[in-house]
Amino acid sequence: MPKRQTNKFKHKIDVFGNVAMVNELNEKSFRFEKIKSIWSDIVPQTGSLQKQAADTILANVTHKIIVRYSAGKIITKDMQLHFRGHKFDINYILNPYFKNETLEIFCTEVVK
């Protein structure tokens, strides 16, 4: 199997995580805040449109986002990835062949 070329990571994505904060009522709540930016490769996988009630359409687009292992090892399933105004929810994270070289993050795009 050929080695992955490191110059393939040409898209800079932002990693957002749930950060605890105290609101004005002194209650603990969570909100997404940017944790870091990393270089990645974004590969579209599948897409589908589903017609819902009241003539609304639900778009389901999935992507595979590949990052270096050292940069992405802090990423967990409860985080979000942002790229040029697109938001991605993480479905699962795969470490191919357990080589600790890259992480493949399978995501669903959040369509507003």
Short mmCIF file of N, CA, C and O in Angstrom, two decimals:
data_model
loop_
_atom_site.label_atom_id
_atom_site.label_comp_id
_atom_site.label_asym_id
_atom_site.label_seq_id
_atom_site.Cartn_x
_atom_site.Cartn_y
_atom_site.Cartn_z
N MET A 1 0.85 -1.18 0.00
CA MET A 1 0.00 0.00 0.00
C MET A 1 0.89 1.24 0.00
O MET A 1 1.78 1.36 0.83
N PRO A 2 0.65 2.19 -0.92
CA PRO A 2 1.52 3.36 -0.99
C PRO A 2 1.32 4.28 0.20
O PRO A 2 0.24 4.36 0.79
N LYS A 3 2.39 5.00 0.54
CA LYS A 3 2.31 5.95 1.65
C LYS A 3 1.51 7.17 1.22
O LYS A 3 1.55 7.58 0.07
N ARG A 4 0.81 7.75 2.16
CA ARG A 4 0.03 8.96 1.87
C ARG A 4 0.98 10.14 1.78
O ARG A 4 1.86 10.32 2.61
N GLN A 5 0.78 10.95 0.75
CA GLN A 5 1.61 12.15 0.59
C GLN A 5 1.14 13.22 1.55
O GLN A 5 -0.05 13.53 1.63
N THR A 6 2.07 13.81 2.27
CA THR A 6 1.69 14.80 3.28
C THR A 6 1.23 16.10 2.66
O THR A 6 0.55 16.89 3.31
N ASN A 7 1.57 16.38 1.40
CA ASN A 7 1.11 17.61 0.77
C ASN A 7 -0.34 17.52 0.33
O ASN A 7 -0.87 18.47 -0.23
N LYS A 8 -1.00 16.40 0.58
CA LYS A 8 -2.41 16.26 0.26
C LYS A 8 -3.30 17.02 1.24
O LYS A 8 -4.45 17.24 0.99
N PHE A 9 -2.74 17.39 2.40
CA PHE A 9 -3.52 18.09 3.42
C PHE A 9 -3.54 19.58 3.07
O PHE A 9 -2.71 20.34 3.54
N LYS A 10 -4.50 19.97 2.23
CA LYS A 10 -4.51 21.34 1.73
C LYS A 10 -5.67 22.18 2.25
O LYS A 10 -5.81 23.33 1.88
N HIS A 11 -6.51 21.61 3.09
CA HIS A 11 -7.66 22.34 3.64
C HIS A 11 -7.46 22.55 5.13
O HIS A 11 -7.24 21.60 5.87
N LYS A 12 -7.56 23.78 5.57
CA LYS A 12 -7.43 24.09 7.00
C LYS A 12 -8.83 24.06 7.61
O LYS A 12 -9.71 24.81 7.20
N ILE A 13 -9.02 23.16 8.58
CA ILE A 13 -10.32 23.05 9.25
C ILE A 13 -10.17 23.50 10.69
O ILE A 13 -9.08 23.47 11.25
N ASP A 14 -11.29 23.92 11.26
CA ASP A 14 -11.33 24.32 12.66
C ASP A 14 -12.02 23.23 13.47
O ASP A 14 -13.07 22.73 13.07
N VAL A 15 -11.43 22.89 14.59
CA VAL A 15 -12.00 21.89 15.50
C VAL A 15 -12.71 22.63 16.62
O VAL A 15 -12.11 23.46 17.30
N PHE A 16 -14.00 22.36 16.79
CA PHE A 16 -14.79 22.98 17.83
C PHE A 16 -15.21 21.92 18.84
O PHE A 16 -15.61 20.81 18.47
N GLY A 17 -15.11 22.25 20.12
CA GLY A 17 -15.49 21.32 21.18
C GLY A 17 -16.42 21.99 22.17
O GLY A 17 -16.48 23.23 22.26
N ASN A 18 -17.14 21.18 22.91
CA ASN A 18 -18.03 21.69 23.96
C ASN A 18 -17.19 22.17 25.12
O ASN A 18 -16.44 21.40 25.72
N VAL A 19 -17.33 23.43 25.44
CA VAL A 19 -16.59 24.03 26.55
C VAL A 19 -17.60 24.44 27.61
O VAL A 19 -18.61 25.07 27.33
N ALA A 20 -17.32 24.06 28.86
CA ALA A 20 -18.21 24.40 29.97
C ALA A 20 -18.07 25.88 30.31
O ALA A 20 -16.97 26.44 30.28
N MET A 21 -19.19 26.50 30.60
CA MET A 21 -19.19 27.90 31.01
C MET A 21 -20.29 28.12 32.04
O MET A 21 -21.20 27.30 32.16
N VAL A 22 -20.21 29.17 32.78
CA VAL A 22 -21.23 29.52 33.76
C VAL A 22 -22.01 30.70 33.19
O VAL A 22 -21.44 31.73 32.84
N ASN A 23 -23.34 30.53 33.08
CA ASN A 23 -24.16 31.59 32.51
C ASN A 23 -24.56 32.62 33.56
O ASN A 23 -24.14 32.54 34.72
N GLU A 24 -25.39 33.57 33.16
CA GLU A 24 -25.76 34.67 34.07
C GLU A 24 -26.59 34.21 35.27
O GLU A 24 -26.72 34.94 36.26
N LEU A 25 -27.15 33.00 35.22
CA LEU A 25 -27.91 32.47 36.35
C LEU A 25 -27.06 31.56 37.23
O LEU A 25 -27.57 30.83 38.06
N ASN A 26 -25.74 31.61 37.00
CA ASN A 26 -24.79 30.78 37.75
C ASN A 26 -24.99 29.29 37.51
O ASN A 26 -24.72 28.47 38.39
N GLU A 27 -25.48 28.94 36.32
CA GLU A 27 -25.67 27.55 35.96
C GLU A 27 -24.57 27.14 34.99
O GLU A 27 -24.10 27.95 34.19
N LYS A 28 -24.18 25.89 35.07
CA LYS A 28 -23.17 25.37 34.15
C LYS A 28 -23.84 24.98 32.83
O LYS A 28 -24.82 24.23 32.83
N SER A 29 -23.35 25.52 31.74
CA SER A 29 -23.86 25.16 30.42
C SER A 29 -22.68 24.97 29.48
O SER A 29 -21.53 25.25 29.82
N PHE A 30 -22.96 24.49 28.29
CA PHE A 30 -21.91 24.18 27.32
C PHE A 30 -22.19 24.92 26.03
O PHE A 30 -23.33 25.14 25.65
N ARG A 31 -21.10 25.27 25.34
CA ARG A 31 -21.23 25.85 24.00
C ARG A 31 -19.99 25.46 23.21
O ARG A 31 -18.93 25.16 23.75
N PHE A 32 -20.16 25.43 21.88
CA PHE A 32 -19.05 25.08 21.01
C PHE A 32 -18.11 26.26 20.88
O PHE A 32 -18.53 27.38 20.59
N GLU A 33 -16.82 26.01 21.12
CA GLU A 33 -15.78 27.00 20.94
C GLU A 33 -14.63 26.38 20.17
O GLU A 33 -14.38 25.17 20.27
N LYS A 34 -13.94 27.22 19.41
CA LYS A 34 -12.81 26.74 18.61
C LYS A 34 -11.67 26.30 19.53
O LYS A 34 -11.25 27.03 20.41
N ILE A 35 -11.18 25.08 19.28
CA ILE A 35 -10.08 24.54 20.06
C ILE A 35 -8.76 24.72 19.31
O ILE A 35 -7.79 25.17 19.86
N LYS A 36 -8.77 24.36 18.02
CA LYS A 36 -7.56 24.51 17.22
C LYS A 36 -7.88 24.41 15.75
O LYS A 36 -8.98 24.00 15.38
N SER A 37 -6.94 24.77 14.90
CA SER A 37 -7.04 24.61 13.45
C SER A 37 -5.99 23.60 13.01
O SER A 37 -4.86 23.63 13.50
N ILE A 38 -6.38 22.73 12.08
CA ILE A 38 -5.44 21.72 11.58
C ILE A 38 -5.61 21.57 10.07
O ILE A 38 -6.66 21.89 9.51
N TRP A 39 -4.57 21.07 9.42
CA TRP A 39 -4.62 20.81 7.98
C TRP A 39 -5.23 19.45 7.73
O TRP A 39 -5.02 18.51 8.49
N SER A 40 -6.02 19.36 6.65
CA SER A 40 -6.75 18.12 6.38
C SER A 40 -6.96 17.93 4.88
O SER A 40 -6.70 18.82 4.08
N ASP A 41 -7.46 16.77 4.56
CA ASP A 41 -7.92 16.44 3.21
C ASP A 41 -9.39 16.07 3.36
O ASP A 41 -9.74 15.24 4.22
N ILE A 42 -10.26 16.69 2.58
CA ILE A 42 -11.70 16.45 2.68
C ILE A 42 -12.16 15.70 1.44
O ILE A 42 -11.98 16.18 0.32
N VAL A 43 -12.75 14.52 1.66
CA VAL A 43 -13.19 13.66 0.57
C VAL A 43 -14.69 13.44 0.69
O VAL A 43 -15.16 12.83 1.66
N PRO A 44 -15.50 13.94 -0.28
CA PRO A 44 -16.94 13.66 -0.24
C PRO A 44 -17.19 12.17 -0.45
O PRO A 44 -16.54 11.54 -1.28
N GLN A 45 -18.11 11.60 0.31
CA GLN A 45 -18.39 10.17 0.21
C GLN A 45 -19.74 9.90 -0.45
O GLN A 45 -19.78 9.33 -1.51
N THR A 46 -20.81 10.33 0.19
CA THR A 46 -22.15 10.09 -0.36
C THR A 46 -23.02 11.29 -0.08
O THR A 46 -22.70 12.15 0.72
N GLY A 47 -24.15 11.31 -0.72
CA GLY A 47 -25.12 12.36 -0.47
C GLY A 47 -26.50 11.88 -0.87
O GLY A 47 -26.65 11.06 -1.76
N SER A 48 -27.51 12.39 -0.19
CA SER A 48 -28.88 12.02 -0.53
C SER A 48 -29.82 13.14 -0.10
O SER A 48 -29.52 13.92 0.80
N LEU A 49 -30.93 13.21 -0.77
CA LEU A 49 -31.99 14.15 -0.41
C LEU A 49 -33.22 13.35 -0.01
O LEU A 49 -33.58 12.38 -0.67
N GLN A 50 -33.86 13.76 1.07
CA GLN A 50 -35.07 13.08 1.53
C GLN A 50 -36.17 14.11 1.64
O GLN A 50 -36.00 15.15 2.27
N LYS A 51 -37.30 13.81 1.03
CA LYS A 51 -38.44 14.71 1.12
C LYS A 51 -39.18 14.46 2.42
O LYS A 51 -39.52 13.32 2.74
N GLN A 52 -39.38 15.51 3.19
CA GLN A 52 -40.04 15.42 4.48
C GLN A 52 -41.44 16.02 4.38
O GLN A 52 -41.85 16.49 3.33
N ALA A 53 -42.15 16.01 5.49
CA ALA A 53 -43.49 16.59 5.53
C ALA A 53 -43.41 18.09 5.26
O ALA A 53 -42.40 18.74 5.48
N ALA A 54 -44.50 18.65 4.79
CA ALA A 54 -44.65 20.08 4.51
C ALA A 54 -43.66 20.55 3.45
O ALA A 54 -43.15 21.67 3.50
N ASP A 55 -43.38 19.70 2.47
CA ASP A 55 -42.50 20.03 1.34
C ASP A 55 -41.13 20.53 1.76
O ASP A 55 -40.55 21.40 1.11
N THR A 56 -40.59 20.00 2.83
CA THR A 56 -39.22 20.33 3.22
C THR A 56 -38.30 19.21 2.76
O THR A 56 -38.72 18.06 2.65
N ILE A 57 -37.08 19.56 2.49
CA ILE A 57 -36.11 18.59 2.01
C ILE A 57 -34.97 18.51 3.00
O ILE A 57 -34.41 19.52 3.43
N LEU A 58 -34.60 17.28 3.37
CA LEU A 58 -33.50 17.04 4.29
C LEU A 58 -32.32 16.53 3.48
O LEU A 58 -32.43 15.55 2.75
N ALA A 59 -31.20 17.22 3.57
CA ALA A 59 -30.00 16.81 2.86
C ALA A 59 -29.11 16.01 3.81
O ALA A 59 -28.89 16.42 4.94
N ASN A 60 -28.61 14.89 3.34
CA ASN A 60 -27.71 14.06 4.13
C ASN A 60 -26.44 13.86 3.32
O ASN A 60 -26.42 13.10 2.36
N VAL A 61 -25.39 14.58 3.67
CA VAL A 61 -24.13 14.52 2.95
C VAL A 61 -23.06 14.03 3.91
O VAL A 61 -22.93 14.55 5.02
N THR A 62 -22.31 13.03 3.50
CA THR A 62 -21.26 12.52 4.37
C THR A 62 -19.90 12.75 3.71
O THR A 62 -19.77 12.75 2.49
N HIS A 63 -18.91 12.95 4.56
CA HIS A 63 -17.55 13.22 4.10
C HIS A 63 -16.57 12.41 4.94
O HIS A 63 -16.87 12.04 6.07
N LYS A 64 -15.40 12.19 4.37
CA LYS A 64 -14.29 11.62 5.11
C LYS A 64 -13.23 12.72 5.18
O LYS A 64 -12.80 13.24 4.16
N ILE A 65 -12.84 13.08 6.39
CA ILE A 65 -11.83 14.10 6.59
C ILE A 65 -10.59 13.41 7.15
O ILE A 65 -10.66 12.75 8.19
N ILE A 66 -9.48 13.55 6.44
CA ILE A 66 -8.24 12.87 6.81
C ILE A 66 -7.29 13.91 7.40
O ILE A 66 -7.06 14.96 6.79
N VAL A 67 -6.77 13.61 8.58
CA VAL A 67 -5.82 14.51 9.26
C VAL A 67 -4.62 13.70 9.73
O VAL A 67 -4.68 12.47 9.83
N ARG A 68 -3.53 14.39 10.01
CA ARG A 68 -2.37 13.73 10.60
C ARG A 68 -2.73 13.25 12.00
O ARG A 68 -3.43 13.92 12.74
N TYR A 69 -2.20 12.09 12.38
CA TYR A 69 -2.52 11.52 13.68
C TYR A 69 -2.10 12.45 14.81
O TYR A 69 -2.85 12.69 15.75
N SER A 70 -0.91 13.02 14.71
CA SER A 70 -0.41 13.87 15.79
C SER A 70 -1.26 15.12 15.99
O SER A 70 -1.43 15.59 17.10
N ALA A 71 -1.83 15.65 14.91
CA ALA A 71 -2.66 16.86 15.01
C ALA A 71 -4.08 16.53 15.45
O ALA A 71 -4.73 17.34 16.10
N GLY A 72 -4.59 15.36 15.09
CA GLY A 72 -5.99 15.06 15.33
C GLY A 72 -6.28 14.12 16.47
O GLY A 72 -7.44 13.77 16.71
N LYS A 73 -5.26 13.71 17.22
CA LYS A 73 -5.53 12.73 18.28
C LYS A 73 -6.36 13.29 19.42
O LYS A 73 -6.89 12.53 20.22
N ILE A 74 -6.54 14.61 19.49
CA ILE A 74 -7.40 15.20 20.54
C ILE A 74 -8.87 15.20 20.14
O ILE A 74 -9.74 15.48 20.95
N ILE A 75 -9.17 14.89 18.87
CA ILE A 75 -10.54 14.96 18.37
C ILE A 75 -11.34 13.79 18.90
O ILE A 75 -10.90 12.64 18.86
N THR A 76 -12.54 14.10 19.40
CA THR A 76 -13.46 13.08 19.90
C THR A 76 -14.79 13.18 19.16
O THR A 76 -15.05 14.15 18.45
N LYS A 77 -15.64 12.20 19.36
CA LYS A 77 -16.91 12.12 18.65
C LYS A 77 -17.88 13.25 18.99
O LYS A 77 -18.75 13.59 18.20
N ASP A 78 -17.73 13.88 20.15
CA ASP A 78 -18.67 14.93 20.54
C ASP A 78 -18.24 16.32 20.05
O ASP A 78 -18.84 17.31 20.43
N MET A 79 -17.23 16.39 19.21
CA MET A 79 -16.77 17.67 18.66
C MET A 79 -17.39 17.91 17.29
O MET A 79 -18.05 17.05 16.74
N GLN A 80 -17.15 19.11 16.76
CA GLN A 80 -17.58 19.48 15.42
C GLN A 80 -16.38 19.99 14.64
O GLN A 80 -15.45 20.56 15.22
N LEU A 81 -16.42 19.81 13.32
CA LEU A 81 -15.40 20.35 12.45
C LEU A 81 -16.04 21.40 11.55
O LEU A 81 -17.15 21.19 11.06
N HIS A 82 -15.36 22.52 11.34
CA HIS A 82 -15.87 23.60 10.50
C HIS A 82 -14.89 23.87 9.37
O HIS A 82 -13.67 23.91 9.59
N PHE A 83 -15.43 24.06 8.16
CA PHE A 83 -14.61 24.37 7.00
C PHE A 83 -15.39 25.29 6.08
O PHE A 83 -16.44 24.91 5.56
N ARG A 84 -14.91 26.53 5.91
CA ARG A 84 -15.51 27.52 5.01
C ARG A 84 -17.02 27.63 5.16
O ARG A 84 -17.78 27.57 4.19
N GLY A 85 -17.49 27.75 6.37
CA GLY A 85 -18.92 27.92 6.62
C GLY A 85 -19.72 26.63 6.68
O GLY A 85 -20.92 26.65 6.92
N HIS A 86 -19.08 25.50 6.46
CA HIS A 86 -19.75 24.20 6.56
C HIS A 86 -19.42 23.58 7.91
O HIS A 86 -18.28 23.64 8.38
N LYS A 87 -20.43 22.98 8.53
CA LYS A 87 -20.25 22.32 9.82
C LYS A 87 -20.41 20.82 9.63
O LYS A 87 -21.29 20.37 8.89
N PHE A 88 -19.56 20.06 10.31
CA PHE A 88 -19.59 18.61 10.20
C PHE A 88 -19.70 17.98 11.58
O PHE A 88 -18.90 18.29 12.47
N ASP A 89 -20.70 17.11 11.77
CA ASP A 89 -20.82 16.31 12.99
C ASP A 89 -20.02 15.03 12.76
O ASP A 89 -20.07 14.42 11.70
N ILE A 90 -19.29 14.60 13.78
CA ILE A 90 -18.44 13.42 13.66
C ILE A 90 -19.24 12.16 13.97
O ILE A 90 -19.86 12.05 15.03
N ASN A 91 -19.22 11.21 13.04
CA ASN A 91 -19.89 9.92 13.25
C ASN A 91 -18.94 8.93 13.91
O ASN A 91 -19.30 8.28 14.88
N TYR A 92 -17.75 8.78 13.37
CA TYR A 92 -16.75 7.92 13.99
C TYR A 92 -15.36 8.28 13.47
O TYR A 92 -15.22 8.94 12.44
N ILE A 93 -14.35 7.84 14.19
CA ILE A 93 -12.96 8.15 13.88
C ILE A 93 -12.20 6.83 13.71
O ILE A 93 -12.31 5.94 14.55
N LEU A 94 -11.46 6.73 12.63
CA LEU A 94 -10.76 5.50 12.29
C LEU A 94 -9.25 5.76 12.19
O LEU A 94 -8.83 6.74 11.57
N ASN A 95 -8.45 4.91 12.82
CA ASN A 95 -6.99 4.96 12.71
C ASN A 95 -6.60 3.80 11.79
O ASN A 95 -6.48 2.67 12.23
N PRO A 96 -6.39 4.07 10.47
CA PRO A 96 -6.18 2.98 9.52
C PRO A 96 -4.98 2.11 9.87
O PRO A 96 -3.88 2.61 10.08
N TYR A 97 -5.22 0.81 9.96
CA TYR A 97 -4.22 -0.21 10.23
C TYR A 97 -3.46 0.04 11.54
O TYR A 97 -2.39 -0.51 11.73
N PHE A 98 -3.99 0.87 12.40
CA PHE A 98 -3.39 1.21 13.71
C PHE A 98 -1.93 1.66 13.56
O PHE A 98 -1.10 1.37 14.42
N LYS A 99 -1.66 2.41 12.50
CA LYS A 99 -0.29 2.86 12.23
C LYS A 99 0.03 4.20 12.90
O LYS A 99 1.18 4.62 12.89
N ASN A 100 -0.97 4.90 13.42
CA ASN A 100 -0.78 6.21 14.05
C ASN A 100 -0.12 7.21 13.11
O ASN A 100 0.71 8.02 13.52
N GLU A 101 -0.50 7.15 11.83
CA GLU A 101 -0.01 8.11 10.84
C GLU A 101 -1.08 9.13 10.51
O GLU A 101 -0.81 10.33 10.48
N THR A 102 -2.27 8.64 10.21
CA THR A 102 -3.39 9.52 9.89
C THR A 102 -4.63 9.04 10.65
O THR A 102 -4.69 7.91 11.12
N LEU A 103 -5.61 9.93 10.74
CA LEU A 103 -6.94 9.59 11.24
C LEU A 103 -7.94 9.88 10.14
O LEU A 103 -7.86 10.92 9.48
N GLU A 104 -8.87 8.97 9.94
CA GLU A 104 -9.96 9.19 9.00
C GLU A 104 -11.21 9.46 9.84
O GLU A 104 -11.63 8.62 10.62
N ILE A 105 -11.74 10.67 9.68
CA ILE A 105 -12.89 11.10 10.46
C ILE A 105 -14.10 11.10 9.54
O ILE A 105 -14.14 11.89 8.58
N PHE A 106 -15.05 10.24 9.80
CA PHE A 106 -16.25 10.14 8.97
C PHE A 106 -17.31 11.06 9.57
O PHE A 106 -17.66 10.92 10.75
N CYS A 107 -17.83 11.97 8.74
CA CYS A 107 -18.70 13.05 9.23
C CYS A 107 -19.97 13.15 8.42
O CYS A 107 -20.03 12.70 7.28
N THR A 108 -20.94 13.80 9.02
CA THR A 108 -22.17 14.19 8.32
C THR A 108 -22.23 15.70 8.34
O THR A 108 -22.08 16.32 9.40
N GLU A 109 -22.44 16.29 7.17
CA GLU A 109 -22.52 17.74 7.10
C GLU A 109 -23.84 18.21 7.69
O GLU A 109 -24.90 17.65 7.41
N VAL A 110 -23.77 19.23 8.54
CA VAL A 110 -24.97 19.81 9.14
C VAL A 110 -25.49 20.85 8.17
O VAL A 110 -24.83 21.85 7.91
N VAL A 111 -26.68 20.58 7.61
CA VAL A 111 -27.28 21.50 6.65
C VAL A 111 -28.33 22.32 7.38
O VAL A 111 -29.21 21.76 8.04
N LYS A 112 -28.22 23.62 7.28
CA LYS A 112 -29.13 24.51 8.00
C LYS A 112 -30.51 24.51 7.39
O LYS A 112 -30.74 24.39 6.26
#
